[in-house]
Short mmCIF file of C-alpha atoms in Angstrom, two decimals:
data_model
loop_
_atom_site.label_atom_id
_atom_site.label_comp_id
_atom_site.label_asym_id
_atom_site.label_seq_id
_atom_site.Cartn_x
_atom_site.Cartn_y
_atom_site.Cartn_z
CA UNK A 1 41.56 38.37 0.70
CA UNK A 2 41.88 35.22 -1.64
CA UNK A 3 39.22 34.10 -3.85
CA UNK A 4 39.81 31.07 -6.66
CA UNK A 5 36.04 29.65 -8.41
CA UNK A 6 36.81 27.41 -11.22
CA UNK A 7 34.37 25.63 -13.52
CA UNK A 8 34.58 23.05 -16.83
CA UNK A 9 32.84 24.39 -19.92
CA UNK A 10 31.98 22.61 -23.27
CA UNK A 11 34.00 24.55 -25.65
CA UNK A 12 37.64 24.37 -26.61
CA UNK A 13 40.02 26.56 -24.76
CA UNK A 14 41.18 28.99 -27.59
CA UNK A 15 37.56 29.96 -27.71
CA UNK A 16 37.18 30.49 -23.82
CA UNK A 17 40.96 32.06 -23.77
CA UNK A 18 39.54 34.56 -26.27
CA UNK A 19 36.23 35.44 -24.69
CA UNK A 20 37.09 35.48 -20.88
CA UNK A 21 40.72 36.67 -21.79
CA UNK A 22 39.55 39.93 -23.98
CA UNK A 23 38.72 43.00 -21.53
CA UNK A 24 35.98 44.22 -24.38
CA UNK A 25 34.23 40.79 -23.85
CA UNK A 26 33.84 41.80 -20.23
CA UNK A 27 30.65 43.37 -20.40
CA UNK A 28 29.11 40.54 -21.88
CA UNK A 29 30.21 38.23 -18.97
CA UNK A 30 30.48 40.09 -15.90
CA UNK A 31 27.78 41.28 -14.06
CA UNK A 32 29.51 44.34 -11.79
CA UNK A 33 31.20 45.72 -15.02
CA UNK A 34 29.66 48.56 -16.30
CA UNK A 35 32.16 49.81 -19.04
CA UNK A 36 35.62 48.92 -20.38
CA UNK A 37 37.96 51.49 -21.99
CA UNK A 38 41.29 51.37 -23.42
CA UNK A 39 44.66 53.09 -22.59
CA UNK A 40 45.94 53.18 -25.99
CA UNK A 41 45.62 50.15 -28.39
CA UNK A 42 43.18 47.55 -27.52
CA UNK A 43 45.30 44.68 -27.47
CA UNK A 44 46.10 41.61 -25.04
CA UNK A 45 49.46 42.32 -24.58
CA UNK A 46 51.37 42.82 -21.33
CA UNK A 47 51.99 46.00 -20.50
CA UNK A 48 48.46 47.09 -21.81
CA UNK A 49 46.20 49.33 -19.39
CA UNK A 50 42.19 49.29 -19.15
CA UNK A 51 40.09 51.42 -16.92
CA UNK A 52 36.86 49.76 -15.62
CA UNK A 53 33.65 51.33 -13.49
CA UNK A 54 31.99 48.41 -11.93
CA UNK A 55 28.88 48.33 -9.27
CA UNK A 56 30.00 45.84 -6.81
CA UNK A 57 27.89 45.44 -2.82
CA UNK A 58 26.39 48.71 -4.15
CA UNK A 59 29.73 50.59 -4.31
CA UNK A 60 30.69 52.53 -7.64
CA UNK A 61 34.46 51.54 -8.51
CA UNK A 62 36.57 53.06 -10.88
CA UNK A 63 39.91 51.41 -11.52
CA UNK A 64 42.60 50.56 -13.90
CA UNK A 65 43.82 47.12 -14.66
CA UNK A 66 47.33 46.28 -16.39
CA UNK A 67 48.29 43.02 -17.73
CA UNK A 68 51.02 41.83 -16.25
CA UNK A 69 51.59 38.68 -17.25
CA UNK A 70 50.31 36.44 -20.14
CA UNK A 71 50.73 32.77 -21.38
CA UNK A 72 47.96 32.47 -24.09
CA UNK A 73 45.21 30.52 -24.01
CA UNK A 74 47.28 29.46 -20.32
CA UNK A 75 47.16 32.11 -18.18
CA UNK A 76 46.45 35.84 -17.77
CA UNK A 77 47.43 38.12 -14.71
CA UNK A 78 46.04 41.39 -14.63
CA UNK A 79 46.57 44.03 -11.35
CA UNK A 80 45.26 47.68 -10.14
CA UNK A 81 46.73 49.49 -7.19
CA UNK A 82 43.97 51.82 -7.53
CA UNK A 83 40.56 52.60 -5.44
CA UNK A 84 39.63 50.75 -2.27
CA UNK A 85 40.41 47.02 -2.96
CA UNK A 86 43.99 47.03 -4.77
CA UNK A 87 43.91 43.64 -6.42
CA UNK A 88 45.24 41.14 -8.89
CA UNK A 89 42.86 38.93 -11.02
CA UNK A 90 44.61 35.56 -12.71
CA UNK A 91 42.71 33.79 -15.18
CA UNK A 92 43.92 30.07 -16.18
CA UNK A 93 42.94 27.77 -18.78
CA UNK A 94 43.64 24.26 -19.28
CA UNK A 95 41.98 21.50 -21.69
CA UNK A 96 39.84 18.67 -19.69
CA UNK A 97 39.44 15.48 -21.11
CA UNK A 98 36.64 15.62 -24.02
CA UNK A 99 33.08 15.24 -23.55
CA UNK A 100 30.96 13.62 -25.29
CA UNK A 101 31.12 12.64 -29.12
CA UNK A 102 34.95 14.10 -28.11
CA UNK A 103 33.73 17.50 -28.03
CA UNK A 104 36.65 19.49 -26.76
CA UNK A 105 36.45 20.82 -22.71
CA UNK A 106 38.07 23.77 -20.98
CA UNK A 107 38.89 23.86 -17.21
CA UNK A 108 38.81 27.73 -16.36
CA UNK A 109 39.80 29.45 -12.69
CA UNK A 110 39.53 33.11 -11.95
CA UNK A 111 41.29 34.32 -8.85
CA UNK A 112 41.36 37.40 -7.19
CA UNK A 113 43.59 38.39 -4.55
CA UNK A 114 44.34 41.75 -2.96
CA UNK A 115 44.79 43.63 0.36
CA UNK A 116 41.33 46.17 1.12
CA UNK A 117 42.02 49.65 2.26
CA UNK A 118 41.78 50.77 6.29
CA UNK A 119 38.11 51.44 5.07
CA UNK A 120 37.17 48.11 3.47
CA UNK A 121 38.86 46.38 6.08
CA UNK A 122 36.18 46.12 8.64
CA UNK A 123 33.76 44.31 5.74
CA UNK A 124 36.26 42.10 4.61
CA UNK A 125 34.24 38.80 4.92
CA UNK A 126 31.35 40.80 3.38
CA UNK A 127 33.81 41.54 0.74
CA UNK A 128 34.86 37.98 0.22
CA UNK A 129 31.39 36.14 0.34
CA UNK A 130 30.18 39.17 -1.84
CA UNK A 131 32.89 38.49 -4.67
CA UNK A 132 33.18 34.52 -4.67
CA UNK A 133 28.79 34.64 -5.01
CA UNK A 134 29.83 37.17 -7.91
CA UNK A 135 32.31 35.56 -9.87
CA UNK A 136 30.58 32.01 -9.71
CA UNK A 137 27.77 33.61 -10.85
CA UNK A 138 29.97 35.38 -13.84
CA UNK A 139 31.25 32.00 -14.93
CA UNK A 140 27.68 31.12 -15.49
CA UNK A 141 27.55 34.01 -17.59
CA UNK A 142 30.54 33.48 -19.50
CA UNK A 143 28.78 29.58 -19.78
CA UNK A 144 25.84 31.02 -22.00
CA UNK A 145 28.33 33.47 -23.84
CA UNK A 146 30.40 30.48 -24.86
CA UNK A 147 27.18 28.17 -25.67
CA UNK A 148 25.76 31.27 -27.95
CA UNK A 149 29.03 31.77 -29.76
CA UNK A 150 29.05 28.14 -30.41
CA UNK A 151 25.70 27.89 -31.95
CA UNK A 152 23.97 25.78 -29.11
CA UNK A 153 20.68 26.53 -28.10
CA UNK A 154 19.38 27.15 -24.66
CA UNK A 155 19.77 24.39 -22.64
#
């Protein structure tokens, strides 16, 4: 299982870096996430470890992430061995040319890539439809996060 959604936003990329990129954002942005704690100090560092319980096709998940690799404000890899879907989630960030009045634009993609368990296996395609509907539907989130931190009213 492979899944890359991307989308443009109209904010500058240290903002979106810093919202998407921050595991205590996620709650704000994500819809399956249902809470975000800390293995020690909560900072974006590699090497840092943060358990999540998410809802996702009406399955409670518990799981630990660990950042494994980070550019900031480029790139973020993050990856759990644990639970039924072992996976690895990459976030990149890159600027887009400006929009209008040169207000600044940030390309974002989210990818999530992992190998299900003997049990999952069977609902794979369920599994992939399921999460690329969910994450385009988080970016849309993260869009009205970004436009409230920014000051702009509902569109």
């Amino acid at each position: 299982m492979d899944v890359t959604v991307g989308t443009t936003f109209d904010a500058p990329r240290p903002l979106v870096a810093a919202v998407s990129g921050d595991p205590d954002q996620a709650l704000r942005w994500y819809a399956n996430i249902r809470s975000v704690r800390w293995q020690g100090p909560a900072e974006v560092v590699v090497g840092a470890r943060v358990d999540f319980v998410a809802r996702f096709l009406g399955r409670h998940l518990a799981y630990t992430y660990e950042i494994v690799d980070l550019v900031p404000q480029e790139r973020m890899v993050m990856r759990t061995d644990d639970g039924p879907l072992p996976m690895e989630t990459t976030y990149c960030w890159w600027d887009e040319e400006p929009g209008e009045g040169g207000r600044p634009r940030t390309g974002m993609s989210v990818r999530n890539a992992g190998r299900p368990s003997a049990m999952t296996t069977l609902a794979s395609g369920a599994v992939t439809l399921g999460m690329k509907r969910a994450m385009r539907r988080d970016l849309e989130r993260l869009r009205l996060v970004l436009r409230e931190e920014l000051g702009v009213p509902d569109a």
